[in-house]
């Protein structure tokens, strides 16, 4: 039985959405294609009609996770009187730590991507890093473009690092302490900088 183009596209979107969630939860190499297709409610046989390879799907899933996270962040900061604090408090949070499948792909998959030799995947992550630096550069206080960019890079590294570390430690108290310390420090430091800028 022939499947309509619309059904094929819906199935492709379902696979990408499922992969975006599962790759963030389990890592890029943490789930095979058979299990991934099963989780999407599809048979593995259709995979290669929709994607060139698993690497192709990984890139599509990374782009989807970035798109979803970016839309969420954009909505939050647009509705905020203090966009930087809103971004930091949302990103460096218990919620983000505890739900990697809905969180940032950088915090969940960057270490995996660094071990992959697919240039398209690395290019994709490089673009995401640049986009986040660009966003933070607009939000952090500073006297010069160079100072703002440096502060944005440091803030991004602290934000991602704190989420990664808070996920890996088994002690819930230490995990929470990492989140609270980094979140509070970033907000306090940049609030002080904005008063002197």
mmCIF file of C-alpha atoms in Angstrom:
data_model
loop_
_atom_site.group_PDB
_atom_site.id
_atom_site.type_symbol
_atom_site.label_atom_id
_atom_site.label_comp_id
_atom_site.label_asym_id
_atom_site.label_seq_id
_atom_site.Cartn_x
_atom_site.Cartn_y
_atom_site.Cartn_z
ATOM 1 C CA UNK A 1 0.000 0.000 0.000
ATOM 2 C CA UNK A 2 1.390 3.376 -1.039
ATOM 3 C CA UNK A 3 1.762 6.023 1.670
ATOM 4 C CA UNK A 4 0.852 9.617 0.864
ATOM 5 C CA UNK A 5 3.504 12.335 0.798
ATOM 6 C CA UNK A 6 1.754 13.974 3.731
ATOM 7 C CA UNK A 7 2.004 10.772 5.806
ATOM 8 C CA UNK A 8 5.662 10.346 4.851
ATOM 9 C CA UNK A 9 6.392 13.917 6.014
ATOM 10 C CA UNK A 10 4.435 13.414 9.255
ATOM 11 C CA UNK A 11 6.388 10.213 9.927
ATOM 12 C CA UNK A 12 9.677 11.995 9.229
ATOM 13 C CA UNK A 13 8.741 14.800 11.635
ATOM 14 C CA UNK A 14 7.768 12.247 14.293
ATOM 15 C CA UNK A 15 11.131 10.486 13.933
ATOM 16 C CA UNK A 16 13.023 13.797 14.183
ATOM 17 C CA UNK A 17 11.049 14.892 17.266
ATOM 18 C CA UNK A 18 11.542 11.492 18.922
ATOM 19 C CA UNK A 19 15.261 11.499 18.102
ATOM 20 C CA UNK A 20 15.655 15.060 19.405
ATOM 21 C CA UNK A 21 14.214 13.988 22.750
ATOM 22 C CA UNK A 22 15.952 10.597 23.007
ATOM 23 C CA UNK A 23 19.386 11.809 21.897
ATOM 24 C CA UNK A 24 19.212 14.491 24.600
ATOM 25 C CA UNK A 25 18.081 11.928 27.186
ATOM 26 C CA UNK A 26 20.427 9.065 26.280
ATOM 27 C CA UNK A 27 23.191 10.584 24.180
ATOM 28 C CA UNK A 28 23.812 10.311 20.463
ATOM 29 C CA UNK A 29 25.109 6.748 20.737
ATOM 30 C CA UNK A 30 22.717 5.831 23.554
ATOM 31 C CA UNK A 31 19.960 4.525 21.306
ATOM 32 C CA UNK A 32 20.028 2.466 18.132
ATOM 33 C CA UNK A 33 17.912 3.014 15.061
ATOM 34 C CA UNK A 34 15.611 0.046 15.730
ATOM 35 C CA UNK A 35 14.708 1.287 19.216
ATOM 36 C CA UNK A 36 14.427 4.868 18.027
ATOM 37 C CA UNK A 37 12.003 3.944 15.237
ATOM 38 C CA UNK A 38 10.019 1.808 17.664
ATOM 39 C CA UNK A 39 9.804 4.753 20.089
ATOM 40 C CA UNK A 40 8.471 6.854 17.188
ATOM 41 C CA UNK A 41 5.819 4.186 16.532
ATOM 42 C CA UNK A 42 7.301 3.176 13.181
ATOM 43 C CA UNK A 43 9.086 0.173 11.736
ATOM 44 C CA UNK A 44 12.841 0.369 11.134
ATOM 45 C CA UNK A 45 12.419 -0.437 7.447
ATOM 46 C CA UNK A 46 11.272 3.065 6.595
ATOM 47 C CA UNK A 47 14.277 4.808 8.098
ATOM 48 C CA UNK A 48 16.453 4.914 4.975
ATOM 49 C CA UNK A 49 13.588 6.201 2.861
ATOM 50 C CA UNK A 50 13.479 9.248 5.124
ATOM 51 C CA UNK A 51 17.143 9.813 6.059
ATOM 52 C CA UNK A 52 20.489 9.296 4.324
ATOM 53 C CA UNK A 53 22.074 7.874 7.475
ATOM 54 C CA UNK A 54 21.962 7.995 11.261
ATOM 55 C CA UNK A 55 24.337 10.981 11.055
ATOM 56 C CA UNK A 56 21.754 12.761 8.880
ATOM 57 C CA UNK A 57 19.085 12.100 11.523
ATOM 58 C CA UNK A 58 21.415 13.272 14.306
ATOM 59 C CA UNK A 59 21.916 16.612 12.548
ATOM 60 C CA UNK A 60 18.165 16.999 11.994
ATOM 61 C CA UNK A 61 17.480 16.135 15.646
ATOM 62 C CA UNK A 62 20.111 18.606 16.910
ATOM 63 C CA UNK A 63 18.603 21.346 14.741
ATOM 64 C CA UNK A 64 15.125 20.505 16.066
ATOM 65 C CA UNK A 65 16.229 20.562 19.700
ATOM 66 C CA UNK A 66 17.920 23.928 19.128
ATOM 67 C CA UNK A 67 14.831 25.331 17.380
ATOM 68 C CA UNK A 68 12.551 24.197 20.212
ATOM 69 C CA UNK A 69 14.844 25.555 22.934
ATOM 70 C CA UNK A 70 15.371 28.843 21.060
ATOM 71 C CA UNK A 71 11.646 29.420 20.659
ATOM 72 C CA UNK A 72 11.108 28.730 24.353
ATOM 73 C CA UNK A 73 13.926 31.090 25.369
ATOM 74 C CA UNK A 74 12.786 33.820 22.955
ATOM 75 C CA UNK A 75 9.287 33.743 24.416
ATOM 76 C CA UNK A 76 10.575 33.904 27.970
ATOM 77 C CA UNK A 77 12.992 36.785 27.434
ATOM 78 C CA UNK A 78 10.496 38.768 25.319
ATOM 79 C CA UNK A 79 8.061 38.707 28.242
ATOM 80 C CA UNK A 80 10.684 39.674 30.828
ATOM 81 C CA UNK A 81 11.821 42.933 32.357
ATOM 82 C CA UNK A 82 15.248 41.351 32.931
ATOM 83 C CA UNK A 83 15.942 39.072 29.945
ATOM 84 C CA UNK A 84 19.406 37.984 31.103
ATOM 85 C CA UNK A 85 18.223 36.944 34.547
ATOM 86 C CA UNK A 86 15.237 35.154 32.998
ATOM 87 C CA UNK A 87 17.503 33.248 30.620
ATOM 88 C CA UNK A 88 19.994 32.286 33.331
ATOM 89 C CA UNK A 89 17.320 31.237 35.840
ATOM 90 C CA UNK A 90 15.549 29.117 33.215
ATOM 91 C CA UNK A 91 18.686 27.510 31.796
ATOM 92 C CA UNK A 92 20.541 26.930 35.058
ATOM 93 C CA UNK A 93 17.641 25.303 36.880
ATOM 94 C CA UNK A 94 16.458 22.107 38.510
ATOM 95 C CA UNK A 95 13.880 21.822 35.719
ATOM 96 C CA UNK A 96 16.526 21.897 32.997
ATOM 97 C CA UNK A 97 18.795 19.536 34.922
ATOM 98 C CA UNK A 98 16.004 17.022 35.508
ATOM 99 C CA UNK A 99 14.501 16.996 31.995
ATOM 100 C CA UNK A 100 17.340 16.717 29.483
ATOM 101 C CA UNK A 101 14.959 15.392 26.816
ATOM 102 C CA UNK A 102 13.304 18.810 26.664
ATOM 103 C CA UNK A 103 16.391 20.883 27.365
ATOM 104 C CA UNK A 104 19.358 22.289 25.516
ATOM 105 C CA UNK A 105 21.155 20.021 23.087
ATOM 106 C CA UNK A 106 24.493 21.629 23.952
ATOM 107 C CA UNK A 107 24.275 20.553 27.580
ATOM 108 C CA UNK A 108 23.045 17.099 26.585
ATOM 109 C CA UNK A 109 25.002 16.223 23.438
ATOM 110 C CA UNK A 110 28.038 18.462 22.948
ATOM 111 C CA UNK A 111 30.463 15.947 24.471
ATOM 112 C CA UNK A 112 29.072 13.228 22.174
ATOM 113 C CA UNK A 113 29.305 15.499 19.148
ATOM 114 C CA UNK A 114 32.931 16.335 19.935
ATOM 115 C CA UNK A 115 33.744 12.621 19.532
ATOM 116 C CA UNK A 116 31.947 12.320 16.185
ATOM 117 C CA UNK A 117 33.859 13.058 13.038
ATOM 118 C CA UNK A 118 30.836 14.068 10.948
ATOM 119 C CA UNK A 119 31.695 17.593 9.741
ATOM 120 C CA UNK A 120 28.023 18.515 9.286
ATOM 121 C CA UNK A 121 27.288 17.668 12.923
ATOM 122 C CA UNK A 122 30.247 19.675 14.171
ATOM 123 C CA UNK A 123 29.236 22.568 11.904
ATOM 124 C CA UNK A 124 25.718 22.391 13.340
ATOM 125 C CA UNK A 125 26.976 22.558 16.928
ATOM 126 C CA UNK A 126 29.403 25.348 16.005
ATOM 127 C CA UNK A 127 26.510 27.367 14.631
ATOM 128 C CA UNK A 128 24.456 26.780 17.787
ATOM 129 C CA UNK A 129 27.344 27.911 20.006
ATOM 130 C CA UNK A 130 27.766 31.051 17.872
ATOM 131 C CA UNK A 131 24.042 31.789 18.043
ATOM 132 C CA UNK A 132 23.982 31.481 21.841
ATOM 133 C CA UNK A 133 27.056 33.709 22.119
ATOM 134 C CA UNK A 134 25.296 36.235 19.891
ATOM 135 C CA UNK A 135 22.169 36.167 22.047
ATOM 136 C CA UNK A 136 24.114 36.522 25.289
ATOM 137 C CA UNK A 137 26.257 39.313 23.829
ATOM 138 C CA UNK A 138 23.052 41.319 23.339
ATOM 139 C CA UNK A 139 21.943 40.653 26.918
ATOM 140 C CA UNK A 140 25.074 41.039 29.048
ATOM 141 C CA UNK A 141 26.143 44.508 30.176
ATOM 142 C CA UNK A 142 29.473 45.931 29.089
ATOM 143 C CA UNK A 143 31.316 48.989 27.888
ATOM 144 C CA UNK A 144 32.605 47.578 24.620
ATOM 145 C CA UNK A 145 31.673 44.941 22.059
ATOM 146 C CA UNK A 146 34.780 42.946 22.990
ATOM 147 C CA UNK A 147 33.951 43.019 26.723
ATOM 148 C CA UNK A 148 30.353 41.996 26.049
ATOM 149 C CA UNK A 149 31.445 39.106 23.812
ATOM 150 C CA UNK A 150 33.951 37.896 26.423
ATOM 151 C CA UNK A 151 31.277 38.047 29.121
ATOM 152 C CA UNK A 152 28.836 36.186 26.860
ATOM 153 C CA UNK A 153 31.316 33.376 26.180
ATOM 154 C CA UNK A 154 32.088 33.018 29.887
ATOM 155 C CA UNK A 155 28.387 33.044 30.798
ATOM 156 C CA UNK A 156 27.545 30.392 28.192
ATOM 157 C CA UNK A 157 30.371 28.137 29.379
ATOM 158 C CA UNK A 158 29.257 28.532 33.009
ATOM 159 C CA UNK A 159 25.617 27.873 32.148
ATOM 160 C CA UNK A 160 26.304 24.724 30.138
ATOM 161 C CA UNK A 161 28.983 23.482 32.517
ATOM 162 C CA UNK A 162 26.764 23.886 35.551
ATOM 163 C CA UNK A 163 23.930 21.893 33.969
ATOM 164 C CA UNK A 164 26.310 19.124 32.876
ATOM 165 C CA UNK A 165 27.975 18.916 36.300
ATOM 166 C CA UNK A 166 24.665 19.031 38.163
ATOM 167 C CA UNK A 167 23.444 16.074 36.094
ATOM 168 C CA UNK A 168 26.506 13.922 36.667
ATOM 169 C CA UNK A 169 26.895 14.161 40.443
ATOM 170 C CA UNK A 170 24.911 11.526 42.378
ATOM 171 C CA UNK A 171 24.464 13.684 45.492
ATOM 172 C CA UNK A 172 21.210 15.683 45.119
ATOM 173 C CA UNK A 173 22.416 18.311 47.601
ATOM 174 C CA UNK A 174 25.614 18.960 45.632
ATOM 175 C CA UNK A 175 23.678 18.954 42.368
ATOM 176 C CA UNK A 176 21.321 21.607 43.701
ATOM 177 C CA UNK A 177 24.211 23.574 45.133
ATOM 178 C CA UNK A 178 25.885 23.710 41.714
ATOM 179 C CA UNK A 179 22.687 24.985 40.098
ATOM 180 C CA UNK A 180 21.995 27.568 42.795
ATOM 181 C CA UNK A 181 25.589 28.802 43.037
ATOM 182 C CA UNK A 182 26.092 29.328 39.314
ATOM 183 C CA UNK A 183 22.646 30.789 38.705
ATOM 184 C CA UNK A 184 22.928 33.226 41.604
ATOM 185 C CA UNK A 185 26.524 34.159 40.784
ATOM 186 C CA UNK A 186 25.792 34.888 37.120
ATOM 187 C CA UNK A 187 22.747 36.989 37.927
ATOM 188 C CA UNK A 188 24.517 38.905 40.723
ATOM 189 C CA UNK A 189 27.696 39.485 38.699
ATOM 190 C CA UNK A 190 25.884 40.788 35.641
ATOM 191 C CA UNK A 191 23.470 42.895 37.696
ATOM 192 C CA UNK A 192 26.499 44.556 39.326
ATOM 193 C CA UNK A 193 28.112 45.026 35.897
ATOM 194 C CA UNK A 194 24.988 46.696 34.535
ATOM 195 C CA UNK A 195 25.004 49.211 37.391
ATOM 196 C CA UNK A 196 28.613 50.186 36.592
ATOM 197 C CA UNK A 197 28.227 50.117 32.789
#
